Amino acid sequence: MGVLLDDGTAPKPVYFDSASGSSGWEVSHWSVYDGAGTYLTRPKAHLLRAECSCGWTGTGHAVDWTTVGEAPFRESGLRTVDRCEEDWDTHLRDVADTTVRLPTALEALLQTVTTAIEDLAEDSPTAALKAARTLELIARRTAHWPAHDARDQDPKRVAADLGLSVDGTRGLLARFGGWHSHG
């Protein structure tokens, strides 16, 4: 989810100090751009939009700040996020039409797993995280050799098959193949 400020720029990640003074963390999740803050005011989102690693960006949807008094931005902003997710779903369908096809049975299985994890998250966030972590481990184990084989193919063709930019594809292959993506 991308954030745009009222001047049309994308904000930098928000730094949260750990309160010990020696470290902190940067967060770029849409919900932190709420204009709040005790010591330093965080940037305030004007528009939210879906964004993709292929370079595509969706329509910017205005944040309705009149609803923030009813609930924190992380909750009231979900209405805007839902519109962005509709744009994202349309983009994914468009990209899927141009990328390498997965077998129908595998597509159905992946959708079933996705729905099951989303449902599980409502009852047990930690169980959903464990399921997602298991998928991550499966991906690393099963994608290692395909990443090596794909590395020997034309980068533009592999990127088109995956629906990614060439740089995004290099990063994916490096991550799954276990090498650095430099050069």
CSV table of N, CA and C in Angstrom, one decimal, residues 12-136:
chain,number,residue,atom,x,y,z
A,12,LYS,N,8.9,9.4,3.5
A,12,LYS,CA,9.9,8.5,4.0
A,12,LYS,C,9.4,7.6,5.1
A,13,PRO,N,10.0,6.5,5.4
A,13,PRO,CA,9.5,5.7,6.5
A,13,PRO,C,9.6,6.5,7.8
A,14,VAL,N,8.7,6.2,8.7
A,14,VAL,CA,8.6,6.8,10.0
A,14,VAL,C,9.5,6.1,11.0
A,15,TYR,N,10.4,6.8,11.7
A,15,TYR,CA,11.3,6.3,12.6
A,15,TYR,C,10.7,6.3,14.0
A,16,PHE,N,10.6,5.1,14.6
A,16,PHE,CA,10.2,5.0,16.0
A,16,PHE,C,11.3,4.6,16.9
A,17,ASP,N,11.6,5.5,17.8
A,17,ASP,CA,12.7,5.3,18.8
A,17,ASP,C,12.3,4.2,19.8
A,18,SER,N,13.2,3.4,20.2
A,18,SER,CA,12.9,2.3,21.1
A,18,SER,C,12.8,2.8,22.6
A,19,ALA,N,13.0,4.1,22.8
A,19,ALA,CA,13.0,4.8,24.1
A,19,ALA,C,14.3,4.5,24.9
A,20,SER,N,15.1,3.7,24.4
A,20,SER,CA,16.4,3.5,25.1
A,20,SER,C,17.5,4.4,24.6
A,21,GLY,N,17.2,5.0,23.4
A,21,GLY,CA,18.1,6.0,22.8
A,21,GLY,C,19.1,5.3,22.0
A,22,SER,N,19.3,4.0,22.0
A,22,SER,CA,20.3,3.4,21.2
A,22,SER,C,19.8,2.8,19.9
A,23,SER,N,18.5,2.6,19.8
A,23,SER,CA,18.1,2.0,18.5
A,23,SER,C,16.6,2.3,18.3
A,24,GLY,N,16.1,1.9,17.2
A,24,GLY,CA,14.7,2.1,16.9
A,24,GLY,C,14.4,1.3,15.6
A,25,TRP,N,13.3,1.6,15.0
A,25,TRP,CA,12.9,0.9,13.7
A,25,TRP,C,12.2,1.9,12.8
A,26,GLU,N,12.3,1.6,11.5
A,26,GLU,CA,11.6,2.4,10.5
A,26,GLU,C,10.4,1.6,10.1
A,27,VAL,N,9.3,2.3,9.9
A,27,VAL,CA,8.0,1.7,9.5
A,27,VAL,C,7.4,2.5,8.3
A,28,SER,N,7.0,1.8,7.3
A,28,SER,CA,6.4,2.5,6.2
A,28,SER,C,5.0,1.9,5.9
A,29,HIS,N,4.4,1.2,6.9
A,29,HIS,CA,3.0,0.8,6.7
A,29,HIS,C,2.1,2.0,6.6
A,30,TRP,N,1.1,1.9,5.8
A,30,TRP,CA,0.2,3.1,5.6
A,30,TRP,C,-0.4,3.6,6.9
A,31,SER,N,-0.6,2.8,7.9
A,31,SER,CA,-1.3,3.2,9.1
A,31,SER,C,-0.5,4.2,10.0
A,32,VAL,N,0.8,4.2,9.8
A,32,VAL,CA,1.6,5.1,10.6
A,32,VAL,C,1.6,6.6,10.1
A,33,TYR,N,1.1,6.8,9.0
A,33,TYR,CA,1.0,8.2,8.4
A,33,TYR,C,-0.3,8.9,8.8
A,34,ASP,N,-0.4,9.1,10.1
A,34,ASP,CA,-1.6,9.6,10.7
A,34,ASP,C,-1.6,11.0,11.2
A,35,GLY,N,-0.4,11.7,11.0
A,35,GLY,CA,-0.3,13.1,11.5
A,35,GLY,C,-0.1,13.2,13.0
A,36,ALA,N,0.0,12.1,13.7
A,36,ALA,CA,0.1,12.1,15.2
A,36,ALA,C,1.6,12.1,15.6
A,37,GLY,N,1.8,12.1,16.9
A,37,GLY,CA,3.2,12.0,17.4
A,37,GLY,C,3.3,12.9,18.6
A,38,THR,N,4.0,12.4,19.5
A,38,THR,CA,4.2,13.1,20.8
A,38,THR,C,5.3,14.2,20.6
A,39,TYR,N,6.5,13.8,20.1
A,39,TYR,CA,7.6,14.7,20.0
A,39,TYR,C,7.8,15.2,18.5
A,40,LEU,N,7.7,14.3,17.6
A,40,LEU,CA,7.8,14.6,16.2
A,40,LEU,C,6.5,14.2,15.5
A,41,THR,N,5.9,15.1,14.8
A,41,THR,CA,4.6,14.8,14.2
A,41,THR,C,4.9,14.0,12.9
A,42,ARG,N,4.2,12.9,12.8
A,42,ARG,CA,4.4,12.0,11.6
A,42,ARG,C,3.7,12.6,10.4
A,43,PRO,N,4.1,12.3,9.2
A,43,PRO,CA,3.4,12.8,8.0
A,43,PRO,C,2.0,12.3,8.0
A,44,LYS,N,1.1,13.1,7.4
A,44,LYS,CA,-0.3,12.7,7.3
A,44,LYS,C,-0.7,12.3,5.9
A,45,ALA,N,-1.1,11.1,5.7
A,45,ALA,CA,-1.5,10.6,4.4
A,45,ALA,C,-2.7,11.4,3.8
A,46,HIS,N,-2.5,11.7,2.6
A,46,HIS,CA,-3.6,12.4,1.8
A,46,HIS,C,-4.3,11.4,0.9
A,47,LEU,N,-3.5,10.5,0.3
A,47,LEU,CA,-4.0,9.5,-0.6
A,47,LEU,C,-3.4,8.2,-0.3
A,48,LEU,N,-4.1,7.1,-0.5
A,48,LEU,CA,-3.6,5.7,-0.4
A,48,LEU,C,-3.8,5.1,-1.8
A,49,ARG,N,-2.8,4.3,-2.2
A,49,ARG,CA,-2.9,3.6,-3.5
A,49,ARG,C,-2.2,2.3,-3.5
A,50,ALA,N,-2.7,1.4,-4.2
A,50,ALA,CA,-2.0,0.1,-4.4
A,50,ALA,C,-0.8,0.3,-5.2
A,51,GLU,N,0.3,-0.4,-4.9
A,51,GLU,CA,1.6,-0.4,-5.6
A,51,GLU,C,2.1,-1.8,-5.8
A,52,CYS,N,2.8,-2.0,-6.9
A,52,CYS,CA,3.3,-3.3,-7.3
A,52,CYS,C,4.8,-3.2,-7.6
A,53,SER,N,5.5,-4.3,-7.3
A,53,SER,CA,6.9,-4.4,-7.6
A,53,SER,C,7.2,-4.3,-9.1
A,54,CYS,N,6.2,-4.5,-9.9
A,54,CYS,CA,6.4,-4.3,-11.4
A,54,CYS,C,6.5,-2.9,-11.8
A,55,GLY,N,6.2,-2.0,-10.9
A,55,GLY,CA,6.2,-0.5,-11.2
A,55,GLY,C,4.8,0.1,-11.3
A,56,TRP,N,3.8,-0.8,-11.4
A,56,TRP,CA,2.4,-0.3,-11.5
A,56,TRP,C,2.0,0.4,-10.2
A,57,THR,N,1.2,1.5,-10.3
A,57,THR,CA,0.6,2.1,-9.2
A,57,THR,C,-0.9,2.3,-9.5
A,58,GLY,N,-1.7,2.1,-8.5
A,58,GLY,CA,-3.1,2.2,-8.7
A,58,GLY,C,-3.6,3.7,-8.5
A,59,THR,N,-4.9,3.9,-8.7
A,59,THR,CA,-5.5,5.2,-8.5
A,59,THR,C,-5.3,5.6,-7.0
A,60,GLY,N,-5.0,6.9,-6.8
A,60,GLY,CA,-5.0,7.4,-5.4
A,60,GLY,C,-6.4,7.6,-4.9
A,61,HIS,N,-6.6,7.1,-3.7
A,61,HIS,CA,-7.9,7.2,-3.1
A,61,HIS,C,-7.7,8.2,-1.8
A,62,ALA,N,-8.5,9.2,-1.8
A,62,ALA,CA,-8.4,10.2,-0.7
A,62,ALA,C,-8.8,9.6,0.6
A,63,VAL,N,-8.0,9.9,1.6
A,63,VAL,CA,-8.3,9.4,3.0
A,63,VAL,C,-9.4,10.4,3.6
A,64,ASP,N,-10.4,9.8,4.2
A,64,ASP,CA,-11.5,10.5,4.8
A,64,ASP,C,-11.1,10.7,6.3
A,65,TRP,N,-10.5,11.9,6.6
A,65,TRP,CA,-10.0,12.1,7.9
A,65,TRP,C,-11.2,12.5,8.9
A,66,THR,N,-12.4,12.7,8.3
A,66,THR,CA,-13.5,13.0,9.2
A,66,THR,C,-13.9,11.8,10.1
A,67,THR,N,-13.5,10.6,9.6
A,67,THR,CA,-13.9,9.4,10.4
A,67,THR,C,-12.9,9.0,11.4
A,68,VAL,N,-11.7,9.7,11.5
A,68,VAL,CA,-10.7,9.3,12.4
A,68,VAL,C,-11.1,9.6,13.9
A,69,GLY,N,-11.9,10.5,14.1
A,69,GLY,CA,-12.4,10.8,15.5
A,69,GLY,C,-13.1,9.6,16.0
A,70,GLU,N,-13.8,8.8,15.1
A,70,GLU,CA,-14.5,7.6,15.6
A,70,GLU,C,-13.6,6.4,15.9
A,71,ALA,N,-12.5,6.3,15.3
A,71,ALA,CA,-11.6,5.2,15.5
A,71,ALA,C,-10.2,5.7,15.0
A,72,PRO,N,-9.1,5.0,15.5
A,72,PRO,CA,-7.8,5.3,15.1
A,72,PRO,C,-7.6,5.1,13.6
A,73,PHE,N,-6.7,5.8,13.0
A,73,PHE,CA,-6.5,5.7,11.5
A,73,PHE,C,-6.3,4.3,11.0
A,74,ARG,N,-5.6,3.5,11.8
A,74,ARG,CA,-5.4,2.1,11.4
A,74,ARG,C,-6.7,1.3,11.2
A,75,GLU,N,-7.7,1.8,11.8
A,75,GLU,CA,-9.1,1.2,11.7
A,75,GLU,C,-9.9,2.0,10.7
A,76,SER,N,-10.0,3.3,10.9
A,76,SER,CA,-10.8,4.1,10.0
A,76,SER,C,-10.3,4.2,8.6
A,77,GLY,N,-9.0,4.0,8.4
A,77,GLY,CA,-8.4,4.0,7.0
A,77,GLY,C,-8.7,2.7,6.3
A,78,LEU,N,-9.2,1.7,6.9
A,78,LEU,CA,-9.5,0.5,6.2
A,78,LEU,C,-10.5,0.6,5.1
A,79,ARG,N,-11.4,1.6,5.2
A,79,ARG,CA,-12.3,1.8,4.1
A,79,ARG,C,-11.6,2.2,2.8
A,80,THR,N,-10.6,3.1,3.0
A,80,THR,CA,-9.8,3.5,1.8
A,80,THR,C,-8.9,2.3,1.3
A,81,VAL,N,-8.3,1.6,2.3
A,81,VAL,CA,-7.5,0.4,1.9
A,81,VAL,C,-8.3,-0.6,1.1
A,82,ASP,N,-9.6,-0.8,1.5
A,82,ASP,CA,-10.4,-1.7,0.7
A,82,ASP,C,-10.6,-1.3,-0.8
A,83,ARG,N,-10.7,0.0,-1.0
A,83,ARG,CA,-10.8,0.5,-2.4
A,83,ARG,C,-9.5,0.2,-3.1
A,84,CYS,N,-8.4,0.4,-2.4
A,84,CYS,CA,-7.0,0.2,-3.0
A,84,CYS,C,-6.9,-1.3,-3.3
A,85,GLU,N,-7.4,-2.2,-2.4
A,85,GLU,CA,-7.3,-3.6,-2.7
A,85,GLU,C,-8.1,-4.1,-3.8
A,86,GLU,N,-9.2,-3.4,-4.1
A,86,GLU,CA,-10.0,-3.7,-5.3
A,86,GLU,C,-9.1,-3.4,-6.6
A,87,ASP,N,-8.4,-2.2,-6.6
A,87,ASP,CA,-7.5,-1.9,-7.7
A,87,ASP,C,-6.4,-2.9,-7.8
A,88,TRP,N,-5.9,-3.4,-6.7
A,88,TRP,CA,-4.8,-4.4,-6.6
A,88,TRP,C,-5.3,-5.7,-7.3
A,89,ASP,N,-6.5,-6.1,-6.9
A,89,ASP,CA,-7.1,-7.3,-7.4
A,89,ASP,C,-7.2,-7.3,-8.9
A,90,THR,N,-7.7,-6.1,-9.4
A,90,THR,CA,-7.8,-5.9,-10.9
A,90,THR,C,-6.5,-6.0,-11.5
A,91,HIS,N,-5.5,-5.4,-10.9
A,91,HIS,CA,-4.1,-5.4,-11.5
A,91,HIS,C,-3.6,-6.9,-11.5
A,92,LEU,N,-3.8,-7.6,-10.4
A,92,LEU,CA,-3.3,-9.0,-10.4
A,92,LEU,C,-4.0,-9.8,-11.5
A,93,ARG,N,-5.3,-9.6,-11.7
A,93,ARG,CA,-6.0,-10.4,-12.8
A,93,ARG,C,-5.4,-10.0,-14.1
A,94,ASP,N,-5.1,-8.7,-14.4
A,94,ASP,CA,-4.5,-8.2,-15.6
A,94,ASP,C,-3.1,-8.9,-15.8
A,95,VAL,N,-2.3,-8.9,-14.8
A,95,VAL,CA,-1.0,-9.4,-14.8
A,95,VAL,C,-1.0,-10.9,-15.0
A,96,ALA,N,-2.0,-11.6,-14.3
A,96,ALA,CA,-2.1,-13.1,-14.5
A,96,ALA,C,-2.4,-13.5,-15.9
A,97,ASP,N,-3.1,-12.6,-16.6
A,97,ASP,CA,-3.4,-12.9,-18.0
A,97,ASP,C,-2.1,-12.9,-18.9
A,98,THR,N,-1.0,-12.2,-18.5
A,98,THR,CA,0.2,-12.1,-19.3
A,98,THR,C,1.3,-13.0,-18.8
A,99,THR,N,1.2,-13.6,-17.6
A,99,THR,CA,2.3,-14.3,-17.0
A,99,THR,C,2.1,-15.8,-17.3
A,100,VAL,N,3.2,-16.6,-16.9
A,100,VAL,CA,3.1,-18.0,-17.0
A,100,VAL,C,2.0,-18.6,-16.2
A,101,ARG,N,1.3,-19.5,-16.8
A,101,ARG,CA,0.1,-20.1,-16.1
A,101,ARG,C,0.5,-21.2,-15.1
A,102,LEU,N,-0.2,-21.2,-14.0
A,102,LEU,CA,-0.1,-22.2,-13.0
A,102,LEU,C,-1.2,-23.3,-13.3
A,103,PRO,N,-0.9,-24.5,-13.0
A,103,PRO,CA,-2.0,-25.5,-13.1
A,103,PRO,C,-3.2,-25.1,-12.3
A,104,THR,N,-4.4,-25.3,-12.8
A,104,THR,CA,-5.6,-25.0,-12.2
A,104,THR,C,-5.7,-25.5,-10.7
A,105,ALA,N,-5.3,-26.8,-10.6
A,105,ALA,CA,-5.4,-27.4,-9.3
A,105,ALA,C,-4.5,-26.7,-8.3
A,106,LEU,N,-3.3,-26.3,-8.7
A,106,LEU,CA,-2.4,-25.6,-7.8
A,106,LEU,C,-2.9,-24.2,-7.5
A,107,GLU,N,-3.5,-23.5,-8.5
A,107,GLU,CA,-4.1,-22.2,-8.2
A,107,GLU,C,-5.2,-22.3,-7.1
A,108,ALA,N,-6.1,-23.3,-7.3
A,108,ALA,CA,-7.2,-23.6,-6.3
A,108,ALA,C,-6.6,-23.9,-4.9
A,109,LEU,N,-5.6,-24.7,-4.9
A,109,LEU,CA,-5.0,-25.0,-3.6
A,109,LEU,C,-4.4,-23.8,-2.9
A,110,LEU,N,-3.7,-23.0,-3.7
A,110,LEU,CA,-3.1,-21.7,-3.1
A,110,LEU,C,-4.2,-20.8,-2.6
A,111,GLN,N,-5.3,-20.7,-3.3
A,111,GLN,CA,-6.4,-19.8,-2.9
A,111,GLN,C,-7.0,-20.4,-1.6
A,112,THR,N,-7.1,-21.7,-1.5
A,112,THR,CA,-7.7,-22.4,-0.3
A,112,THR,C,-6.8,-22.1,0.9
A,113,VAL,N,-5.4,-22.2,0.7
A,113,VAL,CA,-4.5,-21.9,1.8
A,113,VAL,C,-4.6,-20.5,2.2
A,114,THR,N,-4.6,-19.6,1.2
A,114,THR,CA,-4.7,-18.1,1.5
A,114,THR,C,-6.0,-17.9,2.4
A,115,THR,N,-7.1,-18.4,2.0
A,115,THR,CA,-8.3,-18.1,2.7
A,115,THR,C,-8.3,-18.7,4.1
A,116,ALA,N,-7.7,-19.9,4.2
A,116,ALA,CA,-7.6,-20.6,5.5
A,116,ALA,C,-6.7,-19.8,6.5
A,117,ILE,N,-5.6,-19.2,6.0
A,117,ILE,CA,-4.7,-18.4,6.8
A,117,ILE,C,-5.4,-17.1,7.2
A,118,GLU,N,-6.1,-16.5,6.3
A,118,GLU,CA,-6.8,-15.2,6.6
A,118,GLU,C,-7.9,-15.5,7.7
A,119,ASP,N,-8.6,-16.6,7.5
A,119,ASP,CA,-9.6,-17.0,8.5
A,119,ASP,C,-9.0,-17.3,9.9
A,120,LEU,N,-7.8,-18.0,9.8
A,120,LEU,CA,-7.1,-18.4,11.1
A,120,LEU,C,-6.6,-17.1,11.8
A,121,ALA,N,-6.2,-16.1,11.1
A,121,ALA,CA,-5.7,-14.9,11.7
A,121,ALA,C,-6.8,-14.2,12.5
A,122,GLU,N,-8.0,-14.4,12.2
A,122,GLU,CA,-9.1,-13.8,13.0
A,122,GLU,C,-9.2,-14.4,14.4
A,123,ASP,N,-8.9,-15.7,14.5
A,123,ASP,CA,-9.0,-16.4,15.8
A,123,ASP,C,-7.6,-16.5,16.5
A,124,SER,N,-6.5,-16.6,15.7
A,124,SER,CA,-5.2,-16.8,16.3
A,124,SER,C,-4.1,-16.2,15.4
A,125,PRO,N,-3.8,-15.0,15.7
A,125,PRO,CA,-2.8,-14.3,14.8
A,125,PRO,C,-1.4,-15.1,14.9
A,126,THR,N,-1.1,-15.7,16.0
A,126,THR,CA,0.2,-16.4,16.0
A,126,THR,C,0.1,-17.7,15.2
A,127,ALA,N,-1.0,-18.4,15.2
A,127,ALA,CA,-1.1,-19.6,14.4
A,127,ALA,C,-1.1,-19.2,12.9
A,128,ALA,N,-1.7,-18.0,12.6
A,128,ALA,CA,-1.6,-17.6,11.2
A,128,ALA,C,-0.1,-17.3,10.8
A,129,LEU,N,0.6,-16.6,11.7
A,129,LEU,CA,2.0,-16.4,11.5
A,129,LEU,C,2.8,-17.7,11.3
A,130,LYS,N,2.5,-18.7,12.1
A,130,LYS,CA,3.2,-19.9,12.0
A,130,LYS,C,2.9,-20.6,10.6
A,131,ALA,N,1.6,-20.5,10.2
A,131,ALA,CA,1.3,-21.0,8.9
A,131,ALA,C,2.0,-20.2,7.7
A,132,ALA,N,2.1,-18.9,7.9
A,132,ALA,CA,2.8,-18.1,6.9
A,132,ALA,C,4.3,-18.4,6.9
A,133,ARG,N,4.8,-18.6,8.0
A,133,ARG,CA,6.3,-19.0,8.2
A,133,ARG,C,6.5,-20.4,7.5
A,134,THR,N,5.6,-21.3,7.7
A,134,THR,CA,5.7,-22.6,7.1
A,134,THR,C,5.7,-22.5,5.5
A,135,LEU,N,4.8,-21.6,5.0
A,135,LEU,CA,4.8,-21.4,3.6
A,135,LEU,C,6.1,-20.8,3.1
A,136,GLU,N,6.7,-19.9,3.9
A,136,GLU,CA,8.0,-19.3,3.6
A,136,GLU,C,9.1,-20.3,3.5
